[in-house]
Tab-separated table of C-alpha atoms and ligand atoms in Angstrom:
chain	number	residue	atom	x	y	z
C	125	MET	CA	187.553	36.725	-5.555
C	126	PRO	CA	186.034	36.813	-2.433
C	127	ARG	CA	188.219	35.968	0.718
C	128	PRO	CA	188.355	32.168	1.210
C	129	PHE	CA	186.759	30.985	4.410
C	130	HIS	CA	186.487	27.368	6.038
C	131	LEU	CA	183.100	25.166	6.562
C	132	GLY	CA	182.785	22.815	9.606
C	133	TRP	CA	179.322	21.097	10.917
C	134	PHE	CA	178.525	21.567	14.299
C	135	VAL	CA	176.452	18.397	15.418
C	136	GLY	CA	174.357	20.019	18.356
C	137	ASN	CA	173.260	16.927	20.415
C	138	SER	CA	175.645	15.172	19.055
C	139	PHE	CA	175.119	11.199	18.961
C	140	GLY	CA	171.712	11.960	20.721
C	141	VAL	CA	168.150	11.799	19.145
C	142	HIS	CA	167.585	14.094	16.307
C	143	GLY	CA	164.189	15.088	15.063
C	144	TRP	CA	161.746	13.558	17.379
C	145	ASN	CA	158.327	14.474	16.220
C	146	GLN	CA	159.773	16.926	13.519
C	147	PRO	CA	158.798	16.670	9.898
C	148	TRP	CA	161.462	15.327	7.190
C	149	THR	CA	163.277	13.162	9.783
C	150	GLY	CA	162.035	9.662	8.742
C	151	ARG	CA	163.318	7.161	11.188
C	152	SER	CA	166.275	9.109	12.467
C	153	ALA	CA	164.616	9.686	15.866
C	154	ARG	CA	163.728	6.042	16.292
C	155	ASP	CA	167.484	4.909	14.936
C	156	TRP	CA	168.938	7.431	17.063
C	157	ALA	CA	171.416	5.062	18.651
C	158	LYS	CA	172.784	3.940	15.407
C	159	PRO	CA	175.524	5.689	13.360
C	160	ASP	CA	173.566	6.156	9.998
C	161	LEU	CA	172.465	9.432	10.265
C	162	GLN	CA	176.015	10.998	11.139
C	163	ILE	CA	177.561	8.632	8.654
C	164	ASP	CA	175.394	10.261	6.177
C	165	LEU	CA	176.153	13.531	7.398
C	166	ALA	CA	179.828	13.085	7.199
C	167	ARG	CA	179.907	11.674	3.770
C	168	ALA	CA	177.663	14.514	2.384
C	169	ILE	CA	179.731	17.076	3.795
C	170	GLU	CA	182.880	15.432	2.707
C	171	ARG	CA	181.548	15.607	-0.876
C	172	ALA	CA	180.908	19.630	-0.200
C	173	CYS	CA	184.756	19.648	0.872
C	174	PHE	CA	183.840	20.696	4.453
C	175	ASP	CA	187.140	21.041	6.858
C	176	PHE	CA	185.464	19.287	9.847
C	177	LEU	CA	182.427	17.732	11.627
C	178	MET	CA	182.399	18.889	15.236
C	179	MET	CA	180.329	16.856	17.750
C	180	GLU	CA	178.595	18.584	20.760
C	181	ASP	CA	178.549	16.610	24.089
C	182	SER	CA	177.415	16.726	27.880
C	183	LEU	CA	177.709	14.244	30.515
C	184	PHE	CA	174.786	14.465	32.594
C	185	VAL	CA	170.848	14.164	32.346
C	186	PRO	CA	169.480	17.754	32.994
C	187	ASP	CA	167.040	18.500	35.688
C	188	ASN	CA	167.819	22.295	35.906
C	189	TYR	CA	164.258	23.466	34.456
C	190	GLY	CA	161.676	23.007	37.135
C	191	GLY	CA	163.947	21.097	39.052
C	192	SER	CA	163.192	17.507	37.513
C	193	THR	CA	164.438	15.575	34.664
C	194	GLN	CA	160.957	14.974	33.237
C	195	PHE	CA	160.842	18.433	30.860
C	196	TYR	CA	164.189	17.041	29.094
C	197	LEU	CA	163.413	13.247	28.863
C	198	GLU	CA	159.887	13.511	27.588
C	199	ARG	CA	161.215	15.581	24.860
C	200	ALA	CA	164.494	13.839	24.606
C	201	LEU	CA	166.531	16.844	25.213
C	202	ARG	CA	170.001	16.315	25.584
C	203	ALA	CA	169.159	12.728	26.949
C	204	PRO	CA	169.533	9.847	25.742
C	205	LYS	CA	172.658	10.632	24.229
C	206	ASN	CA	175.596	7.979	23.205
C	207	ASP	CA	179.008	8.796	23.924
C	208	PRO	CA	180.679	10.285	20.788
C	209	MET	CA	183.926	8.503	20.690
C	210	PRO	CA	182.862	5.429	19.243
C	211	LEU	CA	181.081	7.052	16.504
C	212	VAL	CA	184.228	9.279	15.786
C	213	SER	CA	185.846	5.777	14.706
C	214	VAL	CA	183.514	4.692	12.465
C	215	LEU	CA	182.943	8.271	10.954
C	216	ALA	CA	187.100	8.362	10.549
C	217	TYR	CA	186.829	4.660	8.939
C	218	LEU	CA	184.362	5.542	6.377
C	219	THR	CA	185.666	9.253	5.100
C	220	LYS	CA	189.019	10.248	3.668
C	221	ASN	CA	189.633	14.047	4.004
C	222	LEU	CA	187.224	15.337	6.552
C	223	GLY	CA	188.356	16.372	10.045
C	224	ILE	CA	186.425	15.037	12.799
C	225	VAL	CA	186.144	16.693	16.253
C	226	PRO	CA	184.650	15.193	19.293
C	227	THR	CA	184.008	17.334	22.177
C	228	ILE	CA	186.079	16.368	25.336
C	229	SER	CA	185.626	17.592	28.937
C	230	THR	CA	189.072	18.839	30.326
C	231	SER	CA	187.262	18.824	33.943
C	232	PHE	CA	186.516	15.037	33.937
C	233	TYR	CA	188.498	13.147	31.360
C	234	PRO	CA	191.963	11.947	32.820
C	235	PRO	CA	194.620	13.124	30.469
C	236	TYR	CA	196.292	10.038	29.719
C	237	LEU	CA	193.453	8.129	28.747
C	238	LEU	CA	192.495	11.051	26.372
C	239	ALA	CA	195.986	11.651	24.927
C	240	ARG	CA	195.706	7.748	23.698
C	241	GLN	CA	192.412	7.902	22.463
C	242	VAL	CA	193.026	10.801	20.391
C	243	ALA	CA	196.292	9.896	19.261
C	244	THR	CA	194.915	6.336	18.317
C	245	LEU	CA	192.055	8.032	16.161
C	246	ASP	CA	194.717	10.305	14.596
C	247	LEU	CA	196.546	7.110	13.485
C	248	MET	CA	193.288	5.218	12.296
C	249	SER	CA	192.173	8.187	10.498
C	250	GLU	CA	195.659	9.159	9.172
C	251	GLY	CA	195.660	12.712	10.792
C	252	ARG	CA	192.366	14.125	10.568
C	253	ILE	CA	191.292	14.333	14.412
C	254	GLY	CA	190.547	17.465	16.266
C	255	CYS	CA	189.576	18.026	20.105
C	256	ASN	CA	186.862	20.652	21.077
C	257	PHE	CA	187.967	21.066	24.725
C	258	VAL	CA	184.948	22.177	27.006
C	259	THR	CA	185.579	22.647	30.958
C	260	SER	CA	181.924	21.213	31.291
C	261	THR	CA	179.854	23.545	33.256
C	262	ALA	CA	176.960	21.658	34.989
C	263	GLU	CA	176.871	20.868	38.518
C	264	ARG	CA	175.279	17.585	37.760
C	265	ALA	CA	178.386	16.406	35.477
C	266	ALA	CA	180.597	17.068	38.409
C	267	GLN	CA	178.370	15.201	40.443
C	268	ASN	CA	178.642	11.952	38.145
C	269	PHE	CA	182.232	12.188	38.430
C	270	GLY	CA	182.229	12.313	42.420
C	271	MET	CA	182.377	15.607	43.371
C	272	ASP	CA	179.693	17.431	45.248
C	273	ALA	CA	180.174	20.693	43.543
C	274	HIS	CA	181.746	21.910	40.294
C	275	LEU	CA	185.216	23.768	40.548
C	276	GLU	CA	184.820	27.532	40.245
C	277	HIS	CA	184.693	28.834	36.797
C	278	HIS	CA	188.244	30.450	37.080
C	279	ALA	CA	189.539	27.349	38.415
C	280	ARG	CA	188.203	25.097	35.713
C	281	TYR	CA	190.166	27.399	33.019
C	282	GLU	CA	193.482	26.781	35.298
C	283	MET	CA	192.539	23.071	35.075
C	284	ALA	CA	191.915	23.034	31.451
C	285	ALA	CA	195.067	24.975	30.737
C	286	GLU	CA	197.120	22.361	32.589
C	287	PHE	CA	195.196	19.439	30.781
C	288	VAL	CA	196.321	20.879	27.471
C	289	ASP	CA	199.862	20.889	28.571
C	290	VAL	CA	199.974	17.498	29.699
C	291	VAL	CA	198.153	15.956	26.667
C	292	LYS	CA	200.359	18.237	24.435
C	293	GLN	CA	203.487	16.617	26.206
C	294	LEU	CA	202.257	13.022	25.987
C	295	TRP	CA	201.548	13.746	22.318
C	296	GLY	CA	205.356	14.549	22.001
C	297	SER	CA	206.612	11.742	23.987
C	298	TRP	CA	207.440	9.844	20.768
C	299	GLU	CA	209.705	11.682	18.175
C	300	PRO	CA	208.314	11.621	14.589
C	301	ASP	CA	210.920	9.220	13.537
C	302	ALA	CA	210.699	6.875	16.578
C	303	VAL	CA	208.922	3.917	14.762
C	304	VAL	CA	211.815	2.397	12.457
C	305	MET	CA	210.584	-1.070	11.668
C	306	ASP	CA	214.006	-2.102	10.604
C	307	GLU	CA	213.770	-5.800	9.751
C	308	GLU	CA	217.340	-6.274	9.304
C	309	ARG	CA	218.481	-5.085	12.965
C	310	GLY	CA	215.260	-6.494	14.420
C	311	ILE	CA	213.974	-3.060	15.549
C	312	PHE	CA	210.650	-1.810	15.342
C	313	VAL	CA	210.890	1.151	17.614
C	314	ASP	CA	214.213	3.306	18.348
C	315	PRO	CA	213.896	3.328	22.283
C	316	CYS	CA	216.207	6.639	22.241
C	317	LYS	CA	213.192	8.296	20.870
C	318	VAL	CA	210.257	7.500	23.457
C	319	ARG	CA	210.652	9.479	26.518
C	320	THR	CA	208.901	9.933	29.690
C	321	VAL	CA	207.299	13.200	30.439
C	322	ASP	CA	207.195	13.277	34.194
C	323	TYR	CA	204.398	15.862	34.399
C	324	LYS	CA	203.716	17.182	37.843
C	325	GLY	CA	201.071	19.741	38.053
C	326	ARG	CA	198.611	21.294	40.706
C	327	PHE	CA	195.655	19.063	39.042
C	328	PHE	CA	197.382	16.390	36.957
C	329	ALA	CA	200.504	13.901	37.002
C	330	SER	CA	201.349	11.715	34.389
C	331	ARG	CA	204.680	9.911	33.965
C	332	GLY	CA	204.258	8.951	30.184
C	333	PRO	CA	205.224	8.060	27.485
C	334	LEU	CA	201.957	7.276	25.792
C	335	ASN	CA	201.933	3.489	24.908
C	336	THR	CA	200.569	4.252	21.431
C	337	ALA	CA	202.921	5.801	18.957
C	338	ARG	CA	203.171	9.617	17.621
C	339	SER	CA	199.878	10.293	15.666
C	340	PRO	CA	200.069	11.608	12.128
C	341	GLN	CA	199.434	15.315	12.910
C	342	GLY	CA	201.695	15.300	16.052
C	343	GLN	CA	199.182	17.557	17.489
C	344	PRO	CA	195.829	17.047	16.922
C	345	VAL	CA	193.947	20.322	16.120
C	346	LEU	CA	192.756	22.122	19.219
C	347	MET	CA	189.409	23.750	19.304
C	348	GLN	CA	187.346	25.472	22.102
C	349	ALA	CA	184.219	27.835	22.602
C	350	GLY	CA	184.331	29.719	25.826
C	351	GLY	CA	183.408	33.314	25.301
C	352	SER	CA	184.338	34.728	28.820
C	353	PRO	CA	187.416	36.507	29.441
C	354	GLN	CA	189.267	33.362	30.901
C	355	GLY	CA	187.692	31.326	28.113
C	356	ARG	CA	189.333	34.071	25.402
C	357	ALA	CA	192.784	33.744	27.375
C	358	PHE	CA	192.993	30.077	27.420
C	359	ALA	CA	192.217	30.115	23.529
C	360	ALA	CA	194.768	32.601	23.222
C	361	LYS	CA	197.469	30.458	24.532
C	362	HIS	CA	196.560	27.010	23.534
C	363	ILE	CA	193.874	26.658	20.795
C	364	ASP	CA	193.986	26.408	16.914
C	365	VAL	CA	190.300	27.115	16.156
C	366	VAL	CA	187.704	29.111	18.324
C	367	LEU	CA	183.967	28.508	18.009
C	368	ALA	CA	181.746	31.505	18.369
C	369	ALA	CA	178.250	32.004	18.551
C	370	PHE	CA	177.015	35.666	17.841
C	371	ASN	CA	173.615	37.036	16.357
C	372	SER	CA	175.108	40.011	14.820
C	373	VAL	CA	177.938	41.028	12.631
C	374	PRO	CA	179.352	43.756	14.848
C	375	GLU	CA	179.651	41.379	17.678
C	376	MET	CA	181.483	38.649	15.245
C	377	LYS	CA	183.995	41.445	14.061
C	378	ALA	CA	184.644	42.719	17.409
C	379	PHE	CA	185.023	39.084	18.709
C	380	ARG	CA	187.555	37.950	16.146
C	381	ALA	CA	189.644	41.281	16.534
C	382	ASP	CA	189.713	40.860	20.259
C	383	MET	CA	190.861	37.123	19.854
C	384	ARG	CA	193.589	38.198	17.226
C	385	LYS	CA	195.067	40.829	19.670
C	386	ARG	CA	194.953	38.302	22.429
C	387	VAL	CA	196.736	35.488	20.179
C	388	ALA	CA	199.407	37.971	19.045
C	389	ALA	CA	200.189	39.075	22.572
C	390	GLU	CA	200.762	35.343	23.193
C	391	GLY	CA	203.708	35.911	20.773
C	392	ARG	CA	201.663	33.621	18.146
C	393	ASP	CA	200.950	34.610	14.645
C	394	PRO	CA	197.239	35.995	14.774
C	395	ASP	CA	196.627	33.797	11.611
C	396	SER	CA	197.352	30.560	13.529
C	397	CYS	CA	194.325	30.789	15.469
C	398	LYS	CA	191.152	30.456	13.343
C	399	VAL	CA	187.899	31.799	14.465
C	400	VAL	CA	184.556	30.202	13.197
C	401	PHE	CA	181.025	31.421	13.779
C	402	MET	CA	177.868	29.245	14.029
C	403	MET	CA	175.611	29.715	11.197
C	404	MET	CA	172.086	28.447	10.687
C	405	PRO	CA	171.002	29.504	7.151
C	406	THR	CA	166.976	28.778	6.145
C	407	LEU	CA	167.015	28.092	2.375
C	408	GLY	CA	164.220	27.761	-0.090
C	409	GLU	CA	163.515	27.845	-3.792
C	410	THR	CA	162.805	31.661	-3.865
C	411	GLU	CA	163.286	34.522	-1.284
C	412	GLN	CA	159.447	34.326	-0.422
C	413	GLU	CA	159.602	30.697	0.256
C	414	ALA	CA	162.762	30.869	2.587
C	415	LYS	CA	161.326	33.962	4.334
C	416	GLU	CA	158.154	32.095	5.133
C	417	ARG	CA	159.961	28.922	6.384
C	418	LEU	CA	162.273	31.169	8.779
C	419	GLN	CA	159.106	33.049	9.895
C	420	ARG	CA	157.397	29.723	10.760
C	421	LYS	CA	160.661	28.693	13.007
C	422	LEU	CA	160.730	31.780	14.813
C	423	ALA	CA	156.783	31.149	15.508
C	424	ALA	CA	157.330	27.749	16.806
C	425	LYS	CA	160.068	28.985	19.000
C	426	ASP	CA	157.517	32.033	20.342
C	427	ALA	CA	154.754	29.082	20.748
C	428	ALA	CA	156.884	27.379	23.374
C	429	PRO	CA	159.335	29.424	25.001
C	430	GLU	CA	159.866	27.062	27.687
C	431	VAL	CA	162.104	24.598	25.278
C	432	VAL	CA	164.299	27.496	24.743
C	433	LEU	CA	164.437	28.132	28.626
C	434	ALA	CA	165.136	24.474	29.481
C	435	GLY	CA	168.035	24.692	27.119
C	436	MET	CA	169.440	27.731	28.645
C	437	SER	CA	168.503	25.970	32.313
C	438	SER	CA	170.914	23.171	31.388
C	439	LEU	CA	173.900	25.530	30.149
C	440	THR	CA	173.856	27.957	33.095
C	441	ASP	CA	172.348	25.631	36.268
C	442	ILE	CA	169.677	28.511	36.457
C	443	ASP	CA	166.159	27.304	36.933
C	444	PHE	CA	164.403	29.633	34.565
C	445	ALA	CA	161.028	27.857	35.185
C	446	GLN	CA	161.066	29.963	38.702
C	447	PHE	CA	160.466	33.212	36.515
C	448	ASP	CA	157.411	34.974	35.167
C	449	LEU	CA	157.730	35.175	31.492
C	450	ASP	CA	156.561	38.790	31.565
C	451	THR	CA	157.947	40.371	34.317
C	452	PRO	CA	161.651	42.211	34.209
C	453	LEU	CA	164.432	39.904	35.311
C	454	ALA	CA	166.807	40.812	38.120
C	455	GLU	CA	170.650	40.256	37.615
C	456	LEU	CA	171.476	36.798	37.487
C	457	THR	CA	174.869	35.171	38.038
C	458	THR	CA	176.162	31.632	37.507
C	459	ASN	CA	178.984	29.190	37.839
C	460	GLY	CA	178.109	27.669	34.652
C	461	GLN	CA	178.228	28.982	31.119
C	462	GLN	CA	178.921	32.697	31.949
C	463	GLY	CA	179.436	34.214	28.362
C	464	THR	CA	176.192	32.166	27.247
C	465	LEU	CA	174.105	33.825	29.932
C	466	ARG	CA	175.550	37.191	29.164
C	467	GLN	CA	174.503	37.151	25.709
C	468	PHE	CA	171.135	35.703	26.540
C	469	LEU	CA	170.237	38.198	28.929
C	470	ALA	CA	171.287	41.156	26.601
C	471	GLN	CA	168.550	40.159	24.565
C	472	GLY	CA	165.697	41.888	26.401
C	473	SER	CA	164.430	42.677	29.600
C	474	THR	CA	161.445	40.064	30.240
C	475	LEU	CA	162.000	36.049	29.426
C	476	ARG	CA	159.362	36.394	26.818
C	477	GLU	CA	161.604	39.380	24.993
C	478	ILE	CA	164.812	37.448	25.585
C	479	VAL	CA	163.559	34.403	24.150
C	480	ARG	CA	162.096	36.143	21.057
C	481	ASN	CA	165.294	37.837	20.257
C	482	TYR	CA	167.860	35.365	21.299
C	483	SER	CA	169.677	32.856	19.145
C	484	HIS	CA	172.544	30.688	19.793
C	485	GLY	CA	174.554	31.685	16.641
C	486	TYR	CA	173.329	33.577	13.520
C	487	ASP	CA	169.977	32.251	12.514
C	488	ARG	CA	168.096	35.163	10.700
C	489	ILE	CA	169.828	34.538	7.420
C	490	CYS	CA	167.698	33.084	4.664
C	491	GLY	CA	167.037	33.248	0.942
C	492	THR	CA	167.748	30.969	-1.853
C	493	PRO	CA	171.296	29.486	-2.097
C	494	ASP	CA	172.398	32.230	-4.282
C	495	SER	CA	171.311	35.107	-1.680
C	496	VAL	CA	172.336	33.121	0.937
C	497	ALA	CA	175.863	32.650	-0.353
C	498	SER	CA	176.037	36.394	-1.052
C	499	GLN	CA	175.170	37.042	2.626
C	500	MET	CA	178.062	34.770	3.897
C	501	ILE	CA	180.666	36.037	1.540
C	502	ASP	CA	179.776	39.723	2.637
C	503	ILE	CA	179.680	38.797	6.293
C	504	ILE	CA	183.274	37.341	6.098
C	505	GLU	CA	184.343	40.509	4.279
C	506	GLU	CA	183.289	42.554	6.838
C	507	VAL	CA	184.467	40.150	9.776
C	508	GLY	CA	187.698	39.567	8.218
C	509	GLY	CA	187.727	35.561	8.453
C	510	ASP	CA	187.992	32.716	9.015
C	511	GLY	CA	184.698	30.631	8.515
C	512	TYR	CA	181.400	29.107	9.529
C	513	ILE	CA	180.238	26.136	11.660
C	514	ILE	CA	176.743	25.331	10.029
C	515	ALA	CA	174.615	24.416	13.149
C	516	GLY	CA	170.989	23.922	11.581
C	517	PRO	CA	168.692	20.892	12.451
C	518	LEU	CA	170.242	17.540	11.703
C	519	ASN	CA	167.922	16.025	9.067
C	520	ARG	CA	168.686	14.479	5.527
C	521	ARG	CA	166.715	17.185	3.982
C	522	TYR	CA	168.465	20.351	5.611
C	523	VAL	CA	172.049	18.575	5.059
C	524	MET	CA	171.354	18.197	1.357
C	525	GLU	CA	170.034	21.917	0.950
C	526	VAL	CA	173.354	22.993	2.379
C	527	THR	CA	175.395	20.563	0.710
C	528	GLU	CA	173.927	20.213	-2.777
C	529	GLY	CA	172.243	23.731	-2.971
C	530	LEU	CA	174.221	26.493	-1.033
C	531	VAL	CA	177.817	25.188	-0.792
C	532	PRO	CA	178.166	24.728	-4.685
C	533	VAL	CA	177.378	28.125	-5.033
C	534	LEU	CA	179.998	29.521	-2.727
C	535	GLN	CA	182.467	27.205	-4.275
C	536	LYS	CA	181.395	28.509	-7.980
C	537	ARG	CA	182.381	32.092	-6.482
C	538	GLY	CA	185.575	30.649	-5.171
C	539	ALA	CA	184.768	31.435	-1.493
C	540	VAL	CA	185.145	27.767	-0.138
C	541	ARG	CA	187.188	25.148	-1.267
C	542	SER	CA	186.499	22.708	-3.924
C	543	ALA	CA	189.160	20.133	-3.278
C	544	TYR	CA	190.991	19.162	-0.129
C	545	SER	CA	194.679	20.400	-0.690
C	546	HIS	CA	196.423	18.412	2.174
C	547	ALA	CA	196.190	15.067	3.795
C	548	HIS	CA	196.048	16.377	7.258
C	549	PHE	CA	193.120	18.261	9.119
C	550	ARG	CA	195.432	20.734	10.666
C	551	ASP	CA	197.117	21.792	7.192
C	552	ASN	CA	193.733	22.155	5.402
C	553	MET	CA	192.783	24.350	8.461
C	554	MET	CA	195.888	26.668	7.984
C	555	GLU	CA	195.798	26.822	4.701
C	556	PHE	CA	193.948	30.121	4.628
Q	169	FMN	C1	179.490	26.913	19.265
Q	169	FMN	C2	179.471	26.359	20.830
Q	169	FMN	C3	179.810	25.255	21.069
Q	169	FMN	C4	179.826	24.528	21.979
Q	169	FMN	N1	179.923	23.109	22.366
Q	169	FMN	C5	179.994	22.652	23.761
Q	169	FMN	C6	179.730	21.441	23.858
Q	169	FMN	O1	179.803	20.531	23.168
Q	169	FMN	N2	179.709	20.765	25.253
Q	169	FMN	C7	180.179	21.494	26.274
Q	169	FMN	O2	180.166	21.212	27.558
Q	169	FMN	N3	180.004	22.978	26.204
Q	169	FMN	C8	179.971	23.534	24.694
Q	169	FMN	N4	179.973	24.924	24.564
Q	169	FMN	C9	180.276	25.559	25.850
Q	169	FMN	C10	181.676	26.192	25.829
Q	169	FMN	O3	182.403	25.169	26.062
Q	169	FMN	C11	181.808	27.039	27.106
Q	169	FMN	O4	181.554	26.289	28.194
Q	169	FMN	C12	180.776	28.109	27.207
Q	169	FMN	O5	180.590	28.927	26.005
Q	169	FMN	C13	180.817	28.784	28.512
Q	169	FMN	O6	182.251	29.313	28.674
Q	169	FMN	P1	182.678	30.797	29.202
Q	169	FMN	O7	182.048	30.635	30.497
Q	169	FMN	O8	183.845	31.028	29.074
Q	169	FMN	O9	181.744	31.849	28.625
Q	169	FMN	C14	179.712	25.461	23.354
Q	169	FMN	C15	179.783	26.710	23.263
Q	169	FMN	C16	179.524	27.364	21.587
Q	169	FMN	C17	179.457	28.908	21.711
């Protein structure tokens, strides 16, 4: 029997436009503001017993590439994009077992507001909510929230640590048995079991208690994806599930080993912090068909390197339009996504070379469902665990290929779950 592993689905561009001008997308792009595509995704991956659906988010219209919003707006890249939180409540209502994880900015969300929203969603979903905490890296996002410039990278992580501290205390401000609903005594809530938190930190203060009750999970599942030393240190201390994007197995293995060492050094059981890797398999009826589909995808990237560069510009706050594609690059630094920039630049010396080699996750895996399943099982054996977060394009055809083609093979081999063992997302995630 292979080592069992977890599956999540990463909705890049979240509640935004998916598949504009792409084949196999039907009316999805025109209907982008309605929740139907994400509802179909949630139902399909729940049928396939995925542990969770995770929704990316960002809080600005990018203008980093070429110094203008034009490139992004014309192609619907990262804008328009709806707020994922209202969608989370719809998805929670229409599913029974799936974990649902919106992305939350620790730099811009007031902690009380966030703790209350997430507790509400956890109550509504009967214990299936998580948060992907991001520090938000973009200068433009900071300016949307009244700052001239964003906090420095280090300070953002200090703020994130404090944010987690406050929201955890707020979630704990109601004891598990505070709601008694005792009709005879006329008592709904036992007031002795609801307390202030009186938090006063460097960045945040909150009196508490929350004015919604304790949520079923008590502490919703916390995720994060920062790969810098500060990001890893933050994860080791506070986080239940780390998302990571690498395009080679040795890097995955080294990252997971490093995370487990850091988690143990914090006095936690290394198994209490799962690492899941971004994976974008290309599937086909035959090996040949899958190979050709992957080649077409890579050729499309080569033909339009500026799309990759514009994406990278918005993540790193560096205008890549200013550099010649074929001239070796000088050293670059950023106050934006540092881990992402480091990985990007490691792929070659010129931008053309880097774009050709780069992928945000493991995207060169292709084949029939049988062969992709074998490759995924082998990688997990080599890396040691804990799972994947599928991050291919969001269209119904791709969702079906994965959920009705690939996952049944993984299930037959005993590599992924065929049923949910627990009612709460946290318990399912910590099961193996
Ligand atoms: C799989 C994955 C998903 C991410 N999702 C988001 C997201 O939804 N929103 C966001 O602002 N940043 C997102 N990020 C960026 C990270 O949260 C983090 O800011 C970035 O990796 C840089 O962190 P670092 O400077 O510690 O390396 C994601 C990163 C990865 C690898």
